[in-house]
Short mmCIF file of C-alpha atoms in Angstrom, two decimals:
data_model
loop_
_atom_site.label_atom_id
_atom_site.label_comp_id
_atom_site.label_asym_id
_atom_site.label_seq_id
_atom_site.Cartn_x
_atom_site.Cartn_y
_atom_site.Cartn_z
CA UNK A 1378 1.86 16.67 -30.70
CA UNK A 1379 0.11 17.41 -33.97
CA UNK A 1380 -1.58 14.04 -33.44
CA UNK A 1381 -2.82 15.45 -30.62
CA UNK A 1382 -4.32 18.74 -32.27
CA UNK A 1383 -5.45 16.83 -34.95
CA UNK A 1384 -7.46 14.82 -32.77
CA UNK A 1385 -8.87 18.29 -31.09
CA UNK A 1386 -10.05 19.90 -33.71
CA UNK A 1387 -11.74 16.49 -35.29
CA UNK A 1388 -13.39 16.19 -31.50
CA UNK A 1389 -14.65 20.08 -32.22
CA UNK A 1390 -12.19 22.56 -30.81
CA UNK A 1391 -12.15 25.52 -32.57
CA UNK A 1392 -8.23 25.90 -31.03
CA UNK A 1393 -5.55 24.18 -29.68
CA UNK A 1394 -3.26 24.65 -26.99
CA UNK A 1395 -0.45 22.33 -26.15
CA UNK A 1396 2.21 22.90 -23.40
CA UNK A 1397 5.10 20.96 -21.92
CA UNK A 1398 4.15 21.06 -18.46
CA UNK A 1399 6.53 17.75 -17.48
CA UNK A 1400 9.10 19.92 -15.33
CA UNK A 1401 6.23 21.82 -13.46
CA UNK A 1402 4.98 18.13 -12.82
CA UNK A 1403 7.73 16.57 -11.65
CA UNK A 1404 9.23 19.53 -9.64
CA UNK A 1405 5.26 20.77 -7.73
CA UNK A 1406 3.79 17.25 -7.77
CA UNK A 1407 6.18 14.50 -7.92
CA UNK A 1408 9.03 15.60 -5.56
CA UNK A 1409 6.27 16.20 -3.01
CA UNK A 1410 5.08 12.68 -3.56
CA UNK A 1411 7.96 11.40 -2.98
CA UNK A 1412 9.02 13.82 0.02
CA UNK A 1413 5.44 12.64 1.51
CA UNK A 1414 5.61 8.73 0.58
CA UNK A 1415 2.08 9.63 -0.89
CA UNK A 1416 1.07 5.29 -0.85
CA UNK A 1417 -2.88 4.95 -1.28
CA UNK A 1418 -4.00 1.38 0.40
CA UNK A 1419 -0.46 0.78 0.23
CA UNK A 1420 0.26 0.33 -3.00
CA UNK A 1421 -0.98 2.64 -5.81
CA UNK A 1422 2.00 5.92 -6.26
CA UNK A 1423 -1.15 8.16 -7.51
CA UNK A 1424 0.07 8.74 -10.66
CA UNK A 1425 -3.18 10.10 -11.91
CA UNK A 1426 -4.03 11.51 -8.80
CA UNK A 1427 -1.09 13.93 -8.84
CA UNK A 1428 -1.48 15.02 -12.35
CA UNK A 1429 -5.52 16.20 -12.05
CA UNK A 1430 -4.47 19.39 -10.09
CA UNK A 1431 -2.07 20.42 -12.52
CA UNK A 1432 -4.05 19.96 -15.17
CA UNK A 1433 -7.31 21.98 -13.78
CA UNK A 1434 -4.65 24.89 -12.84
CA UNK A 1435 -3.90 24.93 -17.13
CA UNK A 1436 -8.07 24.31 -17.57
CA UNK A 1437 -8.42 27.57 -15.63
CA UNK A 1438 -5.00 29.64 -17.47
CA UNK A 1439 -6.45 29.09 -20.62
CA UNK A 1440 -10.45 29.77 -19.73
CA UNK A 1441 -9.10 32.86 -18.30
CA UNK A 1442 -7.34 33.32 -21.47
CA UNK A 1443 -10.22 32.86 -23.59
CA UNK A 1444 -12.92 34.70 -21.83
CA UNK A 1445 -14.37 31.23 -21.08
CA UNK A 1446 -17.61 30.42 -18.67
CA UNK A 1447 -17.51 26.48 -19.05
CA UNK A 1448 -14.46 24.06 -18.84
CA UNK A 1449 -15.89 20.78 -20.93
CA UNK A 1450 -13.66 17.51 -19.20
CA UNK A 1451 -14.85 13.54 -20.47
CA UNK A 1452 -14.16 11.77 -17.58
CA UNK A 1453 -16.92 9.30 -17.07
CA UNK A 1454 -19.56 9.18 -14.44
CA UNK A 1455 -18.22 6.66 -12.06
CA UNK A 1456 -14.74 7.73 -11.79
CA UNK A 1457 -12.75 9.35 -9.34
CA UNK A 1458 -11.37 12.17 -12.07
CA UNK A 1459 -14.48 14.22 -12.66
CA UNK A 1460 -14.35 15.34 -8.74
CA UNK A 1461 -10.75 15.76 -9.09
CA UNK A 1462 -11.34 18.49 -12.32
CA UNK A 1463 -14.10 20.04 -10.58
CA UNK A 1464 -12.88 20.28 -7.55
CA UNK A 1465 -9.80 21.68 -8.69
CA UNK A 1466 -11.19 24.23 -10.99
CA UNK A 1467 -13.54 25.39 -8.16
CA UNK A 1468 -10.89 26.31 -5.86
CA UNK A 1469 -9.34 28.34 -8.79
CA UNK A 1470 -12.64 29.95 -10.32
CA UNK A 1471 -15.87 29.00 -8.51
CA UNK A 1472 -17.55 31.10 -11.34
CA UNK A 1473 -16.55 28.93 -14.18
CA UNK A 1474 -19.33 26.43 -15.04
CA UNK A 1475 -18.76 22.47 -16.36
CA UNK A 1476 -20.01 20.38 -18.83
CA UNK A 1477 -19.62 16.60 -18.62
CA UNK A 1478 -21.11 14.70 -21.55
CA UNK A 1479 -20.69 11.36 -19.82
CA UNK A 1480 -23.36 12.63 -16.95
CA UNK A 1481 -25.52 14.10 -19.89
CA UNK A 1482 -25.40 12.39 -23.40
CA UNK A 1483 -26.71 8.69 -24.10
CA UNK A 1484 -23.38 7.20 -23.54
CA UNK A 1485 -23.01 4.39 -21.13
CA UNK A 1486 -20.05 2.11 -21.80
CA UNK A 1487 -17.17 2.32 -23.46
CA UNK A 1488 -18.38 1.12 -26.38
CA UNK A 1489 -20.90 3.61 -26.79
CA UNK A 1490 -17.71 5.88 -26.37
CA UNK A 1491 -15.78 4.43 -29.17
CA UNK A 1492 -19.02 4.12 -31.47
CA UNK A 1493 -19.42 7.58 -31.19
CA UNK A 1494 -15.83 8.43 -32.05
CA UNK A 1495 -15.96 5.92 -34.73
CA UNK A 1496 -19.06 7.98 -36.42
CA UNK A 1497 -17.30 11.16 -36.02
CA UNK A 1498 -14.25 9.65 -37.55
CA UNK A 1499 -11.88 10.39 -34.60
CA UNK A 1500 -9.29 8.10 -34.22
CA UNK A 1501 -9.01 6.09 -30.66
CA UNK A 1502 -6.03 4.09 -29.39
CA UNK A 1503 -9.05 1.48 -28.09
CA UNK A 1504 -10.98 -1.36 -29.49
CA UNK A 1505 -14.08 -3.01 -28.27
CA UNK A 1506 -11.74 -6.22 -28.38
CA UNK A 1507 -8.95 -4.29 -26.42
CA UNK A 1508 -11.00 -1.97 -24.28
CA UNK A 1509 -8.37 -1.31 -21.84
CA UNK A 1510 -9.07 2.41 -20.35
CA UNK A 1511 -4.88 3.45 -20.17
CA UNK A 1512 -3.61 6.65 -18.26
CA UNK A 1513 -0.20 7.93 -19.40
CA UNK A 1514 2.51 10.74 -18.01
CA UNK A 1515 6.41 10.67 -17.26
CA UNK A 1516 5.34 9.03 -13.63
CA UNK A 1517 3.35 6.14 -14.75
CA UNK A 1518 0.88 4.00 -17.03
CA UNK A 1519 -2.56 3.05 -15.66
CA UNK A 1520 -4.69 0.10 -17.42
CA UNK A 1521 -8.46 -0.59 -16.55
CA UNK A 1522 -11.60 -1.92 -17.36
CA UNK A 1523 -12.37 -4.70 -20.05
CA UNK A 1524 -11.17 -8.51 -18.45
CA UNK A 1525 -9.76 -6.38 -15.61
CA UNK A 1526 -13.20 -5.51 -14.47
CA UNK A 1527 -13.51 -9.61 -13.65
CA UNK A 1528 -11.15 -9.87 -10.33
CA UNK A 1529 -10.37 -13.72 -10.80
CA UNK A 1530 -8.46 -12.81 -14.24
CA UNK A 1531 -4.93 -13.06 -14.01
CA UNK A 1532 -4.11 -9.66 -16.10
CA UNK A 1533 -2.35 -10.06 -19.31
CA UNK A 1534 1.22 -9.05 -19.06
CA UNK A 1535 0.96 -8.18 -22.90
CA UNK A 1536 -0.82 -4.55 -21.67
CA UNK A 1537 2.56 -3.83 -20.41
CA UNK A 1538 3.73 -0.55 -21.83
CA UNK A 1539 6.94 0.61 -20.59
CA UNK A 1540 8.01 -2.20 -18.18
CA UNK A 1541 9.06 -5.68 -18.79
CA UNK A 1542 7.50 -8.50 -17.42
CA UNK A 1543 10.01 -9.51 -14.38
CA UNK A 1544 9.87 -13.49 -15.99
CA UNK A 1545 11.23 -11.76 -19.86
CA UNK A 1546 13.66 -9.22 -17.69
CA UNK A 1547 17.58 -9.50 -17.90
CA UNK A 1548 19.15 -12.39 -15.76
CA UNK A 1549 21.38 -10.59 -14.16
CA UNK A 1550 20.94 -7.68 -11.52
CA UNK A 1551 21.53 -3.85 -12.16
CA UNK A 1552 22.69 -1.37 -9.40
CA UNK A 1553 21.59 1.99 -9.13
CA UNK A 1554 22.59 4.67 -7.05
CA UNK A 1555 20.01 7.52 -6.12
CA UNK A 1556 21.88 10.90 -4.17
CA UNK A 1557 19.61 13.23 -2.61
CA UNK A 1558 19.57 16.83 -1.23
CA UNK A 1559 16.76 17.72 1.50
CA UNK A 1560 14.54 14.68 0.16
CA UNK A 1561 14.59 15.49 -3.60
CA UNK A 1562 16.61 13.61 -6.02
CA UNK A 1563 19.35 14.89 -7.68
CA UNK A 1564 21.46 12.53 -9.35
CA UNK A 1565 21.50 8.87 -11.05
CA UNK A 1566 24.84 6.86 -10.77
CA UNK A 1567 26.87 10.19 -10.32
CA UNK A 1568 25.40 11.72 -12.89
CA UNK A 1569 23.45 14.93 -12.27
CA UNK A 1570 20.22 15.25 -14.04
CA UNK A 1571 16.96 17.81 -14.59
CA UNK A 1572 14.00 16.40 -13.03
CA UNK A 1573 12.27 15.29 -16.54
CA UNK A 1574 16.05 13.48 -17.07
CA UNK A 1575 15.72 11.55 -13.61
CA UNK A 1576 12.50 10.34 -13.91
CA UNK A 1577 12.97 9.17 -17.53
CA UNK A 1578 16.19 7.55 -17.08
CA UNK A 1579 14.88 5.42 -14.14
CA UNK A 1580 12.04 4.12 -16.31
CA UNK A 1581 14.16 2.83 -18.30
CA UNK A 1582 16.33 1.35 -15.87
CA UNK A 1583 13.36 0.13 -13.56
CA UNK A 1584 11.47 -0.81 -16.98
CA UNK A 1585 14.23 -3.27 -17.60
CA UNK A 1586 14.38 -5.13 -14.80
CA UNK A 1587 10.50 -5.43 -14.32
CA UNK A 1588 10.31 -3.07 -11.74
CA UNK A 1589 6.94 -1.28 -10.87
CA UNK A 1590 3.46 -3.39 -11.79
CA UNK A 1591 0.64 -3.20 -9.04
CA UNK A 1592 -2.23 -5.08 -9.68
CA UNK A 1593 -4.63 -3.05 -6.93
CA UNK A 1594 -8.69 -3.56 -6.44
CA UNK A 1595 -8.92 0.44 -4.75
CA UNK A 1596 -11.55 1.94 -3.08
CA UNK A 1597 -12.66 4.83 -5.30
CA UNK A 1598 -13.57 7.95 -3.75
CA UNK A 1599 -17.24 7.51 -5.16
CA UNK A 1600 -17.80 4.27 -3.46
CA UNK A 1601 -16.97 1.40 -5.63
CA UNK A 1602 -14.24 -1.04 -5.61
CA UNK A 1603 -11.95 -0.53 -8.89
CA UNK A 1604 -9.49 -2.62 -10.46
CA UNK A 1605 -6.02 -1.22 -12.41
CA UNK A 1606 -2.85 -2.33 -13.40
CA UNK A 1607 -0.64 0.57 -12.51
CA UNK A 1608 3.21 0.70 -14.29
CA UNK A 1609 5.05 2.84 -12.05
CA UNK A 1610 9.09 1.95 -12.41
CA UNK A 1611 10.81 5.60 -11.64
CA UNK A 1612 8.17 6.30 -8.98
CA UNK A 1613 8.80 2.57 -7.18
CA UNK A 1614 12.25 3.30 -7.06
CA UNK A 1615 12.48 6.60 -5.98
CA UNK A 1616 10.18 5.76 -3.39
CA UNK A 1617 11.83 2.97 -1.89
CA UNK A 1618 15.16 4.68 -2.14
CA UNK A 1619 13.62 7.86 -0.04
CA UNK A 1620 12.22 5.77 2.11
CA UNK A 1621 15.59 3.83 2.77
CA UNK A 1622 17.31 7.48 3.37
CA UNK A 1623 15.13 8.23 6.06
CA UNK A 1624 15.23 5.15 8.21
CA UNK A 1625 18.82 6.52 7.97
CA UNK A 1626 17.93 10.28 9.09
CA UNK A 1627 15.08 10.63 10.65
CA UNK A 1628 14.80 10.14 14.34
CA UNK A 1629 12.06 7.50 15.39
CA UNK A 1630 9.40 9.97 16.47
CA UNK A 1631 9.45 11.98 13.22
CA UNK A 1632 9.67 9.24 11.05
CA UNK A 1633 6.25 7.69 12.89
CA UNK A 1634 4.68 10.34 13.06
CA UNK A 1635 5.18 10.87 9.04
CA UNK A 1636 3.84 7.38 8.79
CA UNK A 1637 0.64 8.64 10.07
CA UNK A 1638 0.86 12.31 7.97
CA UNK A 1639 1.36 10.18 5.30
CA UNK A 1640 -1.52 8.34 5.09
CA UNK A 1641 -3.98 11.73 6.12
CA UNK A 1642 -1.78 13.41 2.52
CA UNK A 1643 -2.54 10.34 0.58
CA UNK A 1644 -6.43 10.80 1.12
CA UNK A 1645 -6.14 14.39 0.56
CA UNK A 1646 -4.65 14.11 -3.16
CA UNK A 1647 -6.59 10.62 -3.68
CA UNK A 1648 -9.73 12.47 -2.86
CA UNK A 1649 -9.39 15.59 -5.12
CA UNK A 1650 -8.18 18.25 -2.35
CA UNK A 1651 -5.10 19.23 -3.19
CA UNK A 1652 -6.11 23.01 -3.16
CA UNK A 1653 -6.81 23.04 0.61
CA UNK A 1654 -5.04 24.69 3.22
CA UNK A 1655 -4.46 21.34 4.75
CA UNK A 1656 -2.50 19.83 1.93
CA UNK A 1657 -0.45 23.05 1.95
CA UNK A 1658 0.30 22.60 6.27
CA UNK A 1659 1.40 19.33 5.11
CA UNK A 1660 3.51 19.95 3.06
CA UNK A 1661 5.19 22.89 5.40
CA UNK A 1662 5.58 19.77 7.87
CA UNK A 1663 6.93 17.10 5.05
CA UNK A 1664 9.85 19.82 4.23
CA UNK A 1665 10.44 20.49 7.97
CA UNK A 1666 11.51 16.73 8.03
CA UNK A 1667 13.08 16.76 5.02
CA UNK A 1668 16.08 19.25 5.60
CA UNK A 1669 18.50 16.28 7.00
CA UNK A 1670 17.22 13.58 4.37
CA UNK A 1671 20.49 13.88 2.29
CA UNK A 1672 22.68 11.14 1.34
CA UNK A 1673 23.12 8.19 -1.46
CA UNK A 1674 21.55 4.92 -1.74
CA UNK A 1675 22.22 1.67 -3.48
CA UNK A 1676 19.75 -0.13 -4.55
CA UNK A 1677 19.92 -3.85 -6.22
CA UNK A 1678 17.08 -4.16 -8.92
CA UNK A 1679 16.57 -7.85 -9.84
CA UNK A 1680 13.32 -9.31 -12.54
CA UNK A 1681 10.51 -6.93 -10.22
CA UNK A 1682 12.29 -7.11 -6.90
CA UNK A 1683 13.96 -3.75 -5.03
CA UNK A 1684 16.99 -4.76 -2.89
CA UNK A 1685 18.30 -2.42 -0.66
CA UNK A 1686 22.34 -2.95 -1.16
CA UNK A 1687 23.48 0.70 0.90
CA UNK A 1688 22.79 3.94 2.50
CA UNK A 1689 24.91 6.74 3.18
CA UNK A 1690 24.54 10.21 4.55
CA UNK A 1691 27.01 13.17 7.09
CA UNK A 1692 22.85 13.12 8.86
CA UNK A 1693 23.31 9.52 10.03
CA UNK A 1694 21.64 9.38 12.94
CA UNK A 1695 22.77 5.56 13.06
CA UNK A 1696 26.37 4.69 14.79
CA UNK A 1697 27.75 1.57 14.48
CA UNK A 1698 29.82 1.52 17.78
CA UNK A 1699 26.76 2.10 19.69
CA UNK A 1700 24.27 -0.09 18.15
CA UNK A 1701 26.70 -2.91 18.52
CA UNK A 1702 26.68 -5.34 20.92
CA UNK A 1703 30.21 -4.40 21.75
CA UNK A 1704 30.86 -1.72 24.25
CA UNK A 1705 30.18 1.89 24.42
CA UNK A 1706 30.90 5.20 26.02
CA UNK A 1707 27.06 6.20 25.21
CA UNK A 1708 24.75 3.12 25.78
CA UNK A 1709 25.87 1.41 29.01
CA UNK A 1710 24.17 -2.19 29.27
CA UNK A 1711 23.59 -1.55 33.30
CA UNK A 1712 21.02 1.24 31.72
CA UNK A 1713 18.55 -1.21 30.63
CA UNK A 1714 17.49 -2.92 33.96
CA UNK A 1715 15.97 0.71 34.97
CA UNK A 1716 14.61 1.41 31.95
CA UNK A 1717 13.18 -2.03 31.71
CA UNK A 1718 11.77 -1.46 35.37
CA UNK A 1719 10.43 2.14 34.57
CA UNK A 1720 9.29 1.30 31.39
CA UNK A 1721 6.88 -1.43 31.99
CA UNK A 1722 5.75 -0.27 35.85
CA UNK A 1723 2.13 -0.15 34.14
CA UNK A 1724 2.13 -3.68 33.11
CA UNK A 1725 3.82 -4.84 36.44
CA UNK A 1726 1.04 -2.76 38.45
CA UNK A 1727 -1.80 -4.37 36.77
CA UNK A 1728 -0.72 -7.63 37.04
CA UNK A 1729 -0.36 -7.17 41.24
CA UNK A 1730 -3.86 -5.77 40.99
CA UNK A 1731 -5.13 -9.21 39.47
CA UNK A 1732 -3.20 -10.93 42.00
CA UNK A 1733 -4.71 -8.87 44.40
CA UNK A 1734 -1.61 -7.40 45.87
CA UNK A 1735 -2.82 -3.90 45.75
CA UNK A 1736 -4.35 -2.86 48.88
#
């Protein structure tokens, strides 16, 4: 932390706030990520778009604080970010004002970035030869631009920061069990733990056993194609453990519908628009299907790979004595010939009007 002020004041703050804001992240962002299955082009767990929103909310505290007009915010030009922060803090105070050097200054690369910080004599975790742009909070590690920007690289499994490359992981699998209570996660392998606890304790367990690289070209929200290496071990987990729970609980209509939701939320944070009254009716929805998504899972975690290895939950809406093929008081095999005839009528009515049996 005083790395961090240090680094402030050399950059020209005249003063420093830092705040712990990891519990408000994980309980107002995360939870509702997973809760949602928030998934953009079906593979990135938007670690950095959850976090913008929360940070513009503490942009705006501490302008209001300080009697500011501007918020000042270096994301670059091309990214996705500087809509996020703007966006953001105009929903909370259109009358604050923002400066973004990268739009106005005589920067245009990276380099130019770490020149200038160079000169000033502010210390950078870049080089020009490791130019890497990296992203980090509790939910994951983002790495882009230098040989990343080239799509036929094969990216360098050195970048790795807090997961294991599956081929170096441990030879031999690791169980985990996951319990939940109305979609949220409450305890790891029995063990009750804070939300900051759960999340760190599965990146180390999904760390160790690979689990959690993407490799994603994304569609940014300003109309390029990106490349990142995304490290997201708790967040892959968590997700696939949820997701598991639900094909438990949910009945079929919910749970397809939610697909759809899903995707619709995704867009909404992805974009920037997380203070809209849409995201919030989403949300109202996601909890609505949440309130029977209670239960443990099992999962088998094996050099990158996510086995499912048992569900269990008192909102089962699965019954083994009527989804076998044995017999059963509740699903009577006779049942299917009408359904079968009732079901496809529409099919069997076009095909007589080909064949010119309809009159």
């Amino acid at each position: 932390m005083e790395k961090i002020k240090e680094k402030a004041l050399k950059s020209g703050a005249s003063k420093v706030y830092i705040e712990d804001v990891k519990e408000e992240f994980v309980k107002e962002y995360l939870f509702k990520a997973i809760k949602s299955r928030a998934l953009y082009e079906g593979k990135y767990l938007l670690g950095t778009a959850f976090a913008r929103p929360l940070m513009a909310k503490k942009l705006v505290e501490i302008a209001h604080k300080e009697g500011a007009e501007y918020i000042c915010h270096g994301c670059t030009g091309k990214g996705n970010d500087q809509v996020r922060f703007e966006l953001g803090i105009a929903a909370l105070d259109p009358t604050i004002k923002i400066i973004a050097p990268w739009r106005i200054w005589d920067i245009k690369s990276r380099e130019d970035a770490i020149d200038y910080a160079n000169l000033k004599g502010i210390e950078v975790p870049v080089t020009k030869e490791k130019i890497y742009s990296v992203d980090k909070n509790l939910w994951h590690v983002s790495h882009e631009g230098g040989d990343l920007e080239d799509p036929k690289n094969e990216h360098k499994i050195e970048m790795y920061a807090i997961v294991t490359p599956p081929e170096k992981a441990k030879d031999e699998a690791s169980y985990v069990d996951i319990e939940f209570e109305k979609g949220v996660p409450k305890k790891v392998n029995g063990k009750e733990l804070n939300p900051v606890e759960l999340i760190e304790v599965l990146n180390k367990i999904g760390g160790e056993n690979g689990i959690g690289v993407i490799d994603i070209i994304e569609n940014r929200l300003v109309g390029m194609k990106s490349r990142g290496v995304y490290e997201t071990p708790a967040g892959s987990i968590l997700y696939e453990a949820h997701r598991y729970l639900e094909y438990l609980t949910l009945d079929k209509e919910t749970l397809h519908f939610k697909e759809i939701i899903s995707h619709k939320y995704t867009k909404i944070v992805y974009n920037g628009l997380w203070f809209t009254t849409l995201r919030e009716a989403i949300d109202e929805f996601i909890e609505k299907t949440q309130e029977n998504v209670t239960g443990k899972v099992k999962l088998k975690l094996y050099k990158g790979n996510i086995i499912p290895a048992g569900v269990e939950s008192k909102f089962a809406l699965y019954d083994k004595d009527i989804s076998s093929f044995g017999y059963s008081e509740v699903y009577s095999h006779k049942d299917a010939e009408g359904f079968i005839n009732l079901y496809g009528l529409p099919i069997k009515i076009k095909a007589m009007m080909k064949m010119g049996m309809i009159k």
